[in-house]
Coordinates of C-alpha atoms in Angstrom, one line a residue:
Chain D
M88 CA 137.8 135.3 149.6
A89 CA 135.4 138.0 150.8
D90 CA 133.4 137.5 154.1
A91 CA 131.4 134.4 153.8
P92 CA 127.6 135.2 153.7
K93 CA 125.7 133.8 156.7
N94 CA 122.8 131.4 156.7
T95 CA 123.9 129.6 153.4
E96 CA 122.4 126.4 154.6
H97 CA 118.9 127.7 154.4
D98 CA 116.7 127.7 151.3
I99 CA 116.9 131.0 149.3
V100 CA 114.2 133.5 150.4
A101 CA 114.2 136.4 147.9
K102 CA 111.7 139.1 146.8
P103 CA 110.5 138.1 143.3
L104 CA 111.5 140.5 140.5
R105 CA 108.6 142.7 139.5
H106 CA 107.3 142.9 135.9
P107 CA 105.4 146.3 135.6
G108 CA 105.4 146.1 131.8
R109 CA 103.3 142.9 131.8
V110 CA 100.6 144.5 134.0
V111 CA 100.3 147.5 131.8
A112 CA 100.1 145.4 128.7
A113 CA 97.4 143.2 130.3
V114 CA 95.3 146.2 131.2
I115 CA 95.6 147.8 127.7
I116 CA 94.6 144.5 126.0
T117 CA 91.7 143.9 128.3
V118 CA 90.3 147.4 127.7
I119 CA 90.6 147.1 123.9
L120 CA 89.1 143.6 123.8
G121 CA 86.2 144.7 126.1
L122 CA 85.4 147.6 124.0
F123 CA 85.3 145.5 120.9
V124 CA 83.1 142.8 122.4
W125 CA 80.8 145.6 123.7
S126 CA 80.6 147.1 120.2
L127 CA 79.4 143.8 118.8
V128 CA 76.9 143.1 121.6
S129 CA 75.4 146.5 121.6
A130 CA 75.3 146.9 117.8
K131 CA 71.8 147.5 116.6
T132 CA 72.8 146.1 113.2
I133 CA 73.2 142.5 114.6
D134 CA 70.0 140.7 115.6
H135 CA 71.1 138.5 118.5
D136 CA 67.9 136.6 118.7
V137 CA 68.4 135.3 115.1
I138 CA 71.8 134.0 116.1
F139 CA 70.4 132.0 119.0
K140 CA 67.5 130.8 116.9
Y141 CA 69.7 129.3 114.3
L142 CA 72.6 128.1 116.5
F143 CA 70.8 124.8 117.1
D144 CA 68.7 124.7 114.0
I145 CA 68.3 121.2 112.6
K146 CA 69.6 122.2 109.2
I147 CA 72.7 123.8 110.7
I148 CA 73.3 120.7 112.7
Q149 CA 72.9 118.5 109.6
G150 CA 75.3 120.7 107.7
M151 CA 77.8 120.3 110.6
G152 CA 77.5 116.6 110.3
L153 CA 78.4 116.7 106.7
T154 CA 81.3 119.0 107.4
V155 CA 82.7 116.6 109.9
L156 CA 82.1 113.6 107.6
L157 CA 83.9 115.4 104.7
T158 CA 86.8 116.4 106.9
V159 CA 87.3 112.9 108.4
L160 CA 86.9 111.0 105.1
S161 CA 89.1 113.3 103.1
M162 CA 91.8 113.2 105.7
V163 CA 91.8 109.4 105.8
I164 CA 91.9 109.1 102.0
A165 CA 94.5 111.9 101.7
T166 CA 96.8 110.2 104.3
A167 CA 96.7 106.9 102.6
L168 CA 97.4 108.4 99.3
A169 CA 100.1 110.7 100.8
T170 CA 101.9 107.7 102.3
A171 CA 101.9 106.0 98.9
L172 CA 103.2 109.2 97.2
A173 CA 105.9 109.7 99.9
V174 CA 107.1 106.1 99.4
M175 CA 107.1 106.6 95.6
K176 CA 109.1 109.8 96.0
L177 CA 111.7 108.0 98.1
S178 CA 111.8 105.0 95.7
D179 CA 114.7 103.9 93.7
N180 CA 112.4 103.7 90.7
R181 CA 112.8 106.9 88.7
L182 CA 109.4 106.7 87.0
L183 CA 107.7 106.4 90.4
R184 CA 109.6 109.4 91.6
I185 CA 108.7 111.5 88.6
V186 CA 105.0 110.6 88.8
A187 CA 104.9 111.4 92.5
T188 CA 106.7 114.7 92.1
G189 CA 104.5 115.7 89.1
Y190 CA 101.4 114.9 91.2
I191 CA 102.5 117.0 94.1
E192 CA 103.5 119.9 91.9
F193 CA 100.3 119.8 90.0
F194 CA 97.9 119.7 93.0
R195 CA 99.9 122.2 95.1
G196 CA 100.4 124.5 92.1
T197 CA 96.7 125.1 91.3
P198 CA 94.1 126.7 93.6
L199 CA 91.9 124.4 95.6
L200 CA 88.9 126.4 94.6
L201 CA 89.7 125.7 90.9
Q202 CA 90.1 122.0 91.6
I203 CA 86.8 121.8 93.4
V204 CA 85.0 123.5 90.5
F205 CA 86.8 121.2 88.0
W206 CA 85.6 118.0 89.8
G207 CA 82.1 119.6 90.1
Y208 CA 82.1 120.1 86.3
L209 CA 83.5 116.6 85.5
G210 CA 80.2 115.6 83.9
I211 CA 80.7 118.3 81.2
I212 CA 84.1 116.9 80.2
Y213 CA 83.1 113.3 80.5
P214 CA 79.3 113.0 80.2
N215 CA 79.4 109.2 80.7
I216 CA 81.6 107.0 82.8
I217 CA 82.3 103.9 80.8
I218 CA 84.3 100.9 81.9
G219 CA 85.2 98.4 79.3
L220 CA 88.0 97.3 77.0
P221 CA 89.4 100.3 75.1
F222 CA 89.0 100.3 71.3
T223 CA 86.5 97.4 71.4
D224 CA 82.8 97.2 71.9
V225 CA 83.1 95.5 75.2
V226 CA 81.5 97.6 77.9
W227 CA 80.9 96.4 81.5
F228 CA 79.7 99.7 83.0
N229 CA 78.1 102.8 81.4
Q230 CA 76.4 105.5 83.5
P231 CA 76.0 109.3 83.2
T232 CA 78.7 111.0 85.2
S233 CA 76.3 113.0 87.2
A234 CA 74.6 109.8 88.5
V235 CA 77.9 108.3 89.6
I236 CA 79.7 111.3 91.0
S237 CA 77.3 113.4 93.2
S238 CA 78.4 116.9 94.3
F239 CA 79.4 115.3 97.6
A240 CA 81.6 112.8 95.9
A241 CA 83.1 115.5 93.7
G242 CA 83.9 117.6 96.8
L243 CA 85.4 114.6 98.6
I244 CA 87.6 113.8 95.6
A245 CA 88.7 117.4 95.2
L246 CA 89.6 117.8 98.9
S247 CA 91.3 114.4 99.2
L248 CA 93.5 114.7 96.1
N249 CA 94.5 118.2 97.0
E250 CA 95.3 117.4 100.6
A251 CA 97.3 114.3 99.6
A252 CA 99.8 116.5 97.8
Y253 CA 100.5 118.5 101.0
A254 CA 100.4 115.5 103.3
A255 CA 102.9 113.6 101.1
E256 CA 105.6 116.1 101.9
I257 CA 104.8 115.8 105.6
V258 CA 105.0 112.0 105.5
R259 CA 108.2 112.1 103.4
A260 CA 109.8 114.4 106.0
G261 CA 108.7 112.0 108.7
I262 CA 110.2 109.0 107.0
L263 CA 113.4 110.9 106.4
S264 CA 113.6 111.8 110.1
V265 CA 114.0 108.2 111.1
D266 CA 117.7 107.2 111.7
K267 CA 119.4 105.3 108.9
G268 CA 120.6 102.8 111.5
Q269 CA 117.0 101.6 112.0
N270 CA 116.8 100.4 108.4
E271 CA 120.2 98.6 108.7
A272 CA 119.1 97.0 111.9
A273 CA 115.9 95.8 110.3
K274 CA 117.7 94.5 107.2
S275 CA 120.3 92.7 109.3
L276 CA 117.4 90.8 111.0
G277 CA 116.1 89.7 107.6
M278 CA 113.1 92.1 107.4
S279 CA 111.8 93.0 104.0
G280 CA 111.5 96.6 102.8
W281 CA 107.8 96.7 103.2
Y282 CA 107.9 95.1 106.6
T283 CA 110.5 97.6 107.8
M284 CA 108.5 100.5 106.5
R285 CA 105.3 99.3 108.2
R286 CA 106.6 98.1 111.5
I287 CA 109.8 100.1 112.1
V288 CA 110.0 103.3 110.1
L289 CA 106.4 104.6 109.9
P290 CA 105.6 104.1 113.6
Q291 CA 108.6 106.3 114.4
A292 CA 107.9 108.7 111.6
M293 CA 104.4 109.3 113.1
R294 CA 106.0 111.3 115.9
V295 CA 107.2 113.8 113.3
I296 CA 104.1 113.5 111.0
L297 CA 101.3 114.0 113.6
P298 CA 101.7 117.7 114.7
P299 CA 101.7 119.1 111.1
M300 CA 98.9 116.7 110.2
G301 CA 96.9 118.2 113.0
N302 CA 97.3 121.5 111.3
E303 CA 96.2 120.0 108.0
T304 CA 93.1 118.6 109.6
I305 CA 92.2 122.0 111.1
S306 CA 92.8 123.6 107.6
M307 CA 90.7 120.8 106.0
L308 CA 87.7 121.5 108.3
K309 CA 87.7 125.1 107.2
S310 CA 88.3 124.2 103.5
T311 CA 85.2 122.2 103.4
S312 CA 83.3 125.5 103.3
L313 CA 84.7 126.0 99.8
L314 CA 82.4 123.2 98.6
Q315 CA 79.6 125.8 98.7
V316 CA 80.6 126.6 95.1
I317 CA 79.4 123.1 94.0
A318 CA 76.4 123.1 96.4
V319 CA 77.5 120.4 98.8
S320 CA 75.1 120.9 101.8
E321 CA 77.9 121.4 104.4
L322 CA 77.8 123.9 107.2
Y323 CA 78.7 127.1 105.3
T324 CA 76.5 126.3 102.4
I325 CA 73.5 125.8 104.7
A326 CA 74.2 129.0 106.6
N327 CA 74.5 130.8 103.2
Q328 CA 71.2 129.3 102.0
I329 CA 69.4 130.4 105.1
S330 CA 70.7 133.9 105.1
S331 CA 69.9 134.3 101.4
Q332 CA 66.2 133.8 102.5
N333 CA 66.1 135.8 105.7
L334 CA 68.8 138.3 104.8
A335 CA 70.5 137.9 108.2
Q336 CA 73.9 137.4 106.6
I337 CA 76.1 138.5 109.5
E338 CA 74.0 136.5 112.1
L339 CA 74.4 133.3 110.1
L340 CA 78.1 133.9 109.6
V341 CA 78.4 134.2 113.4
V342 CA 76.5 130.9 113.8
A343 CA 78.7 129.1 111.2
G344 CA 81.9 130.6 112.6
F345 CA 80.9 129.6 116.1
W346 CA 80.5 125.9 115.1
Y347 CA 83.8 125.9 113.1
L348 CA 85.5 127.1 116.2
V349 CA 83.9 124.5 118.4
L350 CA 84.6 121.6 116.0
N351 CA 88.3 122.6 115.7
T352 CA 88.6 122.7 119.4
I353 CA 87.2 119.2 119.7
L354 CA 89.6 118.0 117.0
G355 CA 92.5 118.8 119.3
F356 CA 91.7 115.9 121.7
P357 CA 92.3 112.9 119.4
Q358 CA 95.3 114.8 118.1
R359 CA 96.9 114.9 121.6
S360 CA 96.0 111.3 122.4
L361 CA 97.6 110.1 119.2
E362 CA 100.7 112.1 119.9
R363 CA 101.0 110.5 123.3
K364 CA 100.5 107.0 121.7
F365 CA 103.3 107.4 119.2
G366 CA 105.5 109.3 121.6
R367 CA 106.0 106.1 123.7
G368 CA 109.6 105.3 124.2
F369 CA 110.9 108.7 123.3
E370 CA 112.7 111.0 125.7
T371 CA 110.1 113.1 127.5
N372 CA 107.8 110.5 128.8
A373 CA 110.5 107.9 129.2
L374 CA 112.3 110.1 131.8
T375 CA 109.2 110.3 134.0
R376 CA 108.7 106.5 134.0
T377 CA 112.4 105.9 134.8
A378 CA 112.0 108.3 137.7
K379 CA 109.0 106.3 138.9
V380 CA 110.8 103.0 138.5
G381 CA 113.4 104.3 140.8
I382 CA 117.2 104.9 140.8
N383 CA 118.1 101.9 143.0
V384 CA 118.4 99.7 139.9
G385 CA 121.4 101.3 138.3
G386 CA 123.8 99.8 135.9
Chain T
M277 CA 123.6 76.3 106.8
S278 CA 127.1 74.7 106.3
A279 CA 128.6 71.3 106.1
D280 CA 131.2 70.4 108.7
N281 CA 134.2 70.7 106.4
L282 CA 133.2 74.1 105.0
P283 CA 134.4 77.3 106.7
M284 CA 131.6 79.3 108.1
V285 CA 132.8 82.4 106.2
R286 CA 135.0 82.4 103.2
A287 CA 136.0 85.7 101.7
L288 CA 137.9 85.6 98.4
S289 CA 139.7 88.7 97.0
V290 CA 136.9 91.0 98.2
R291 CA 137.1 94.5 96.7
K292 CA 134.9 97.5 97.5
T293 CA 135.2 101.1 96.2
F294 CA 133.4 104.2 97.4
G295 CA 133.7 106.7 94.5
Q296 CA 137.4 107.0 93.8
N297 CA 138.3 105.5 97.1
E298 CA 139.1 101.8 97.1
V299 CA 138.5 100.8 100.7
L300 CA 138.9 97.0 100.3
K301 CA 141.7 95.9 98.1
G302 CA 141.3 92.2 97.9
I303 CA 140.5 90.7 101.3
T304 CA 140.8 86.9 101.5
L305 CA 140.2 85.1 104.7
D306 CA 138.4 82.0 106.2
V307 CA 136.5 81.8 109.5
K308 CA 135.9 78.3 110.7
Q309 CA 132.8 77.1 112.5
G310 CA 133.0 78.1 116.2
E311 CA 135.9 80.4 115.6
V312 CA 136.1 83.9 117.1
L313 CA 137.9 86.3 114.8
C314 CA 138.9 89.8 115.9
L315 CA 139.5 92.5 113.2
L316 CA 141.8 95.2 114.4
G317 CA 143.1 98.2 112.5
P318 CA 143.2 102.0 112.5
S319 CA 140.0 103.8 111.6
G320 CA 139.5 104.0 107.8
S321 CA 141.3 100.6 107.4
G322 CA 138.1 99.1 105.9
K323 CA 137.4 96.7 108.7
S324 CA 133.8 97.8 109.4
T325 CA 133.1 98.0 105.6
F326 CA 134.3 94.4 105.3
L327 CA 132.0 93.3 108.1
R328 CA 129.1 95.1 106.4
C329 CA 129.8 93.3 103.2
I330 CA 129.4 89.9 104.8
N331 CA 125.6 90.5 105.3
H332 CA 125.3 92.5 102.2
L333 CA 124.6 95.8 103.9
E334 CA 127.3 96.9 101.4
T335 CA 127.6 95.4 98.0
I336 CA 131.0 94.3 96.9
D337 CA 132.7 95.3 93.6
G338 CA 134.9 92.3 93.3
G339 CA 135.6 88.8 94.7
R340 CA 133.2 86.5 96.5
I341 CA 131.8 86.1 100.0
Y342 CA 130.4 82.7 101.1
V343 CA 128.6 82.2 104.4
G344 CA 128.2 78.4 104.8
D345 CA 127.6 77.1 101.3
E346 CA 125.8 80.2 100.2
L347 CA 127.2 82.9 98.0
I348 CA 126.2 86.2 99.6
G349 CA 124.1 88.6 97.4
Y350 CA 124.3 86.6 94.1
R351 CA 123.5 83.3 92.4
Q352 CA 126.3 82.0 90.2
V353 CA 125.3 80.1 87.1
G354 CA 128.4 79.0 85.3
D355 CA 130.5 82.1 85.1
V356 CA 127.6 84.5 85.3
L357 CA 126.4 86.2 88.5
H358 CA 122.8 87.0 88.9
E359 CA 121.7 89.5 91.6
L360 CA 119.5 87.8 94.2
H361 CA 115.9 88.9 94.8
P362 CA 115.6 91.1 98.0
A363 CA 113.6 88.3 99.6
D364 CA 116.5 85.9 99.1
I365 CA 119.0 88.4 100.5
A366 CA 116.7 88.9 103.5
K367 CA 116.7 85.2 104.0
Q368 CA 120.5 85.0 103.9
R369 CA 120.7 87.9 106.4
S370 CA 118.2 86.3 108.8
S371 CA 120.8 83.7 109.7
I372 CA 123.6 86.3 110.2
G373 CA 123.3 88.3 113.4
M374 CA 124.7 91.8 113.5
V375 CA 125.4 94.1 116.5
F376 CA 126.1 97.8 115.7
Q377 CA 128.3 100.4 117.3
R378 CA 125.2 102.6 117.9
F379 CA 123.0 99.7 119.1
N380 CA 120.2 100.7 116.6
L381 CA 117.5 99.3 118.9
F382 CA 113.9 100.2 117.8
P383 CA 113.1 103.1 120.1
H384 CA 109.3 102.7 119.9
L385 CA 109.4 99.1 121.1
T386 CA 110.3 97.8 124.6
A387 CA 113.3 95.5 125.1
I388 CA 111.2 92.3 124.8
E389 CA 109.3 93.7 121.8
N390 CA 112.7 94.5 120.1
V391 CA 113.8 90.9 120.7
I392 CA 110.6 89.2 119.3
E393 CA 109.9 91.5 116.4
A394 CA 111.9 89.6 113.8
P395 CA 111.2 86.0 115.1
V396 CA 107.4 86.7 114.9
G397 CA 107.4 88.9 111.8
V398 CA 110.1 87.3 109.7
K399 CA 110.2 83.7 110.9
G400 CA 106.5 83.4 111.8
I401 CA 107.1 82.0 115.3
S402 CA 104.1 82.3 117.6
R403 CA 104.1 85.3 119.9
E404 CA 104.0 83.2 123.0
D405 CA 106.9 81.1 122.0
A406 CA 108.9 84.1 120.9
I407 CA 108.2 85.9 124.2
A408 CA 109.3 82.8 126.2
R409 CA 112.5 82.5 124.2
G410 CA 113.0 86.3 124.3
K411 CA 112.9 86.3 128.1
E412 CA 115.5 83.5 128.2
L413 CA 117.7 85.5 126.0
L414 CA 117.3 88.7 128.0
A415 CA 118.1 86.7 131.1
R416 CA 121.2 85.3 129.4
V417 CA 122.5 88.9 128.8
G418 CA 121.6 89.8 132.4
L419 CA 118.5 91.9 131.7
A420 CA 115.6 89.7 132.8
D421 CA 114.1 92.6 134.8
R422 CA 114.3 95.0 131.9
A423 CA 112.0 93.3 129.5
D424 CA 109.3 96.0 129.5
F425 CA 111.7 99.0 129.4
Y426 CA 112.0 101.2 126.4
P427 CA 115.6 101.6 125.0
S428 CA 115.6 105.3 126.1
E429 CA 115.1 104.0 129.7
L430 CA 118.2 101.8 129.5
S431 CA 121.9 102.7 129.8
G432 CA 124.1 102.2 126.7
G433 CA 125.5 99.0 128.0
Q434 CA 122.0 97.6 128.6
Q435 CA 120.9 98.7 125.2
Q436 CA 123.8 96.9 123.6
R437 CA 123.0 93.7 125.5
V438 CA 119.4 93.9 124.3
A439 CA 120.7 94.3 120.8
I440 CA 122.8 91.2 121.2
A441 CA 119.7 89.3 122.5
R442 CA 117.7 90.6 119.6
A443 CA 120.3 89.3 117.1
L444 CA 120.5 85.9 118.9
A445 CA 116.7 85.6 118.8
M446 CA 117.0 84.7 115.1
D447 CA 119.2 81.7 115.9
P448 CA 122.0 83.0 113.7
A449 CA 124.8 80.7 112.6
L450 CA 127.2 83.7 112.6
M451 CA 127.4 86.9 114.7
L452 CA 129.0 90.1 113.4
F453 CA 130.0 92.8 115.9
D454 CA 130.8 96.2 114.6
E455 CA 132.8 98.0 117.3
P456 CA 130.1 97.0 119.9
T457 CA 131.7 98.9 122.8
S458 CA 133.0 102.0 121.0
A459 CA 130.0 104.1 121.9
L460 CA 129.9 103.1 125.5
D461 CA 131.0 104.8 128.7
P462 CA 134.2 103.0 130.0
E463 CA 132.4 101.5 133.0
L464 CA 129.8 99.9 130.9
V465 CA 132.1 98.1 128.5
G466 CA 132.8 95.2 130.8
D467 CA 129.2 93.9 130.9
V468 CA 129.0 93.8 127.1
L469 CA 132.3 92.1 126.8
D470 CA 131.2 89.5 129.4
V471 CA 128.2 88.7 127.3
M472 CA 130.3 88.3 124.2
R473 CA 132.8 86.2 126.1
D474 CA 130.0 83.8 127.2
L475 CA 128.7 83.7 123.6
A476 CA 132.2 82.7 122.3
K477 CA 132.4 80.0 124.9
S478 CA 129.0 78.6 123.8
G479 CA 130.6 77.9 120.4
M480 CA 129.1 80.8 118.4
T481 CA 131.1 81.8 115.3
M482 CA 131.9 85.5 115.7
I483 CA 133.6 88.2 113.7
V484 CA 134.4 91.2 116.0
V485 CA 135.6 94.5 114.8
T486 CA 137.0 96.1 118.0
H487 CA 139.6 98.3 119.6
E488 CA 139.6 96.2 122.8
I489 CA 143.0 94.6 122.5
G490 CA 142.5 92.8 125.9
F491 CA 139.3 91.2 124.7
A492 CA 141.0 90.1 121.4
R493 CA 143.9 88.6 123.3
E494 CA 141.7 86.7 125.6
V495 CA 138.8 85.5 123.5
A496 CA 139.9 85.5 119.8
D497 CA 141.1 82.4 118.1
T498 CA 142.4 84.5 115.3
V499 CA 143.4 88.1 115.2
V500 CA 143.5 89.9 111.8
F501 CA 145.1 93.3 111.5
M502 CA 143.9 95.4 108.6
D503 CA 145.2 98.7 107.2
Q504 CA 144.3 100.7 104.1
G505 CA 142.0 98.0 102.7
V506 CA 144.4 95.0 103.0
V507 CA 145.0 92.3 105.6
V508 CA 148.4 93.2 106.9
E509 CA 148.8 90.3 109.3
A510 CA 146.8 87.4 110.6
G511 CA 147.4 84.7 113.2
T512 CA 146.8 83.7 116.8
P513 CA 146.5 86.6 119.3
S514 CA 150.0 85.8 120.5
Q515 CA 151.5 85.9 117.0
V516 CA 149.8 89.2 116.0
L517 CA 149.7 91.1 119.3
D518 CA 152.9 89.9 121.0
F519 CA 155.2 89.2 118.1
P520 CA 153.9 91.4 115.3
Q521 CA 156.1 91.1 112.1
N522 CA 154.9 94.0 110.1
E523 CA 155.9 97.6 110.9
R524 CA 152.4 98.9 110.5
T525 CA 151.0 96.4 113.1
K526 CA 153.8 97.3 115.5
S527 CA 153.1 101.1 115.2
F528 CA 149.4 100.5 115.6
L529 CA 149.8 98.4 118.7
R530 CA 152.2 100.9 120.2
S531 CA 149.6 103.7 119.7
V532 CA 146.7 101.8 121.3
L533 CA 148.5 99.9 124.2

């Protein structure tokens, strides 16, 4: 063995390794970003007063409200539908599997914009919505389609049905991520299939489902702007209407863009708290609690 | 569930095939009320599969399994068998406790929540009663102070003892153990075997698939040696473990002792 180094009983005191590349990269990026922001702020083509005037305009705020409402409602409807589709796709019943697969293929395979326009035009295909006994004269309900399905409802249906197809695959992956032994343990305790799904499998699947569903929610918030084509008064439609009158297109795009960014940032909070709730009992936070409980209770 | 003169478990010529592979080739055995039966055998002998057939986690391809006076998985009318509705199968399972090699505790629930889930959700016992009884059971397996711990916060041996308490919470007439100590670190095996020993003393009918020869010798009333899907030898621990008659039993015991 070579000469033993001295002072090995002390903590290591060493000069940190330098990273000159990181400093250079930071400077370059800061300069480029600064120049870009300056170009926007100093641009004579953008009227900054118009941006601030409309940022808190009542119509813009109302449009935002509708955007949030559409996002929340369609995510709730889509998640419920997606869970049903996922369970159908995993079912032993071949017909249910085929129906679910067909649904998913259809709604993922056609553009969302096309689906939105389709639901908006539903009144042209079916002028009246009639509920009664088929092939008889018995009719309980008969109204013009336009009266029953407003553009808001058409938009909500379009977004929900489309999203359900994507979310179904996420929920299915979540269900499949739960260990097979969980099902066997539940069965051996006399639990029914539905009970097991609701109380044992889905709560564990949530851990895998939530992060991608957060992505889907962000995506949904932005997709609501597509409802402009069927004149739903959400944020982008309103901004568009205002700018078509005052011709400040860029300024109102900035206003709308700002609020989409703010809303999506806010959406991150419930996401994180849900992830914590369904993460209970799984490795990362369990370790910290064990550490707090102490190690004097081994065994 | 059973009259006094009936065996707790009666298996008649039980056959099971996975694809081309016949893993159970006609298993016939009785387990009396209060009896502890240890199933030994090399891996792939079909012993775990047989255990899983008893609570219908696996369906059988031939023969009959009775637990108490109930035919497992089917209803026999004359010579015709009718598949039972899942709800009826669930009911049969609820009086048969099972403990798994990999514990299979519910990781999102604490120890006490694991124990009360089925009594509350399946049997409809009130939450308060279930918690009181659940705490007794956790105390019985030596884990009274671990009620509010999640499975990930417990050692393997503790998890397996919670799993035993969870099965007992349904007041089963029969307990099935599928290699309950095989996934444990050697120093944790003892605690789990102690709990099983106490359970056997209390008169529980138990079928235990195990590699613990010492446990089988000490606790079992009957030892059954299985190989390649058949019962090779059965008898008291002394008969099978000390004076094995069959060459396959002898060579297996030589390899594990």
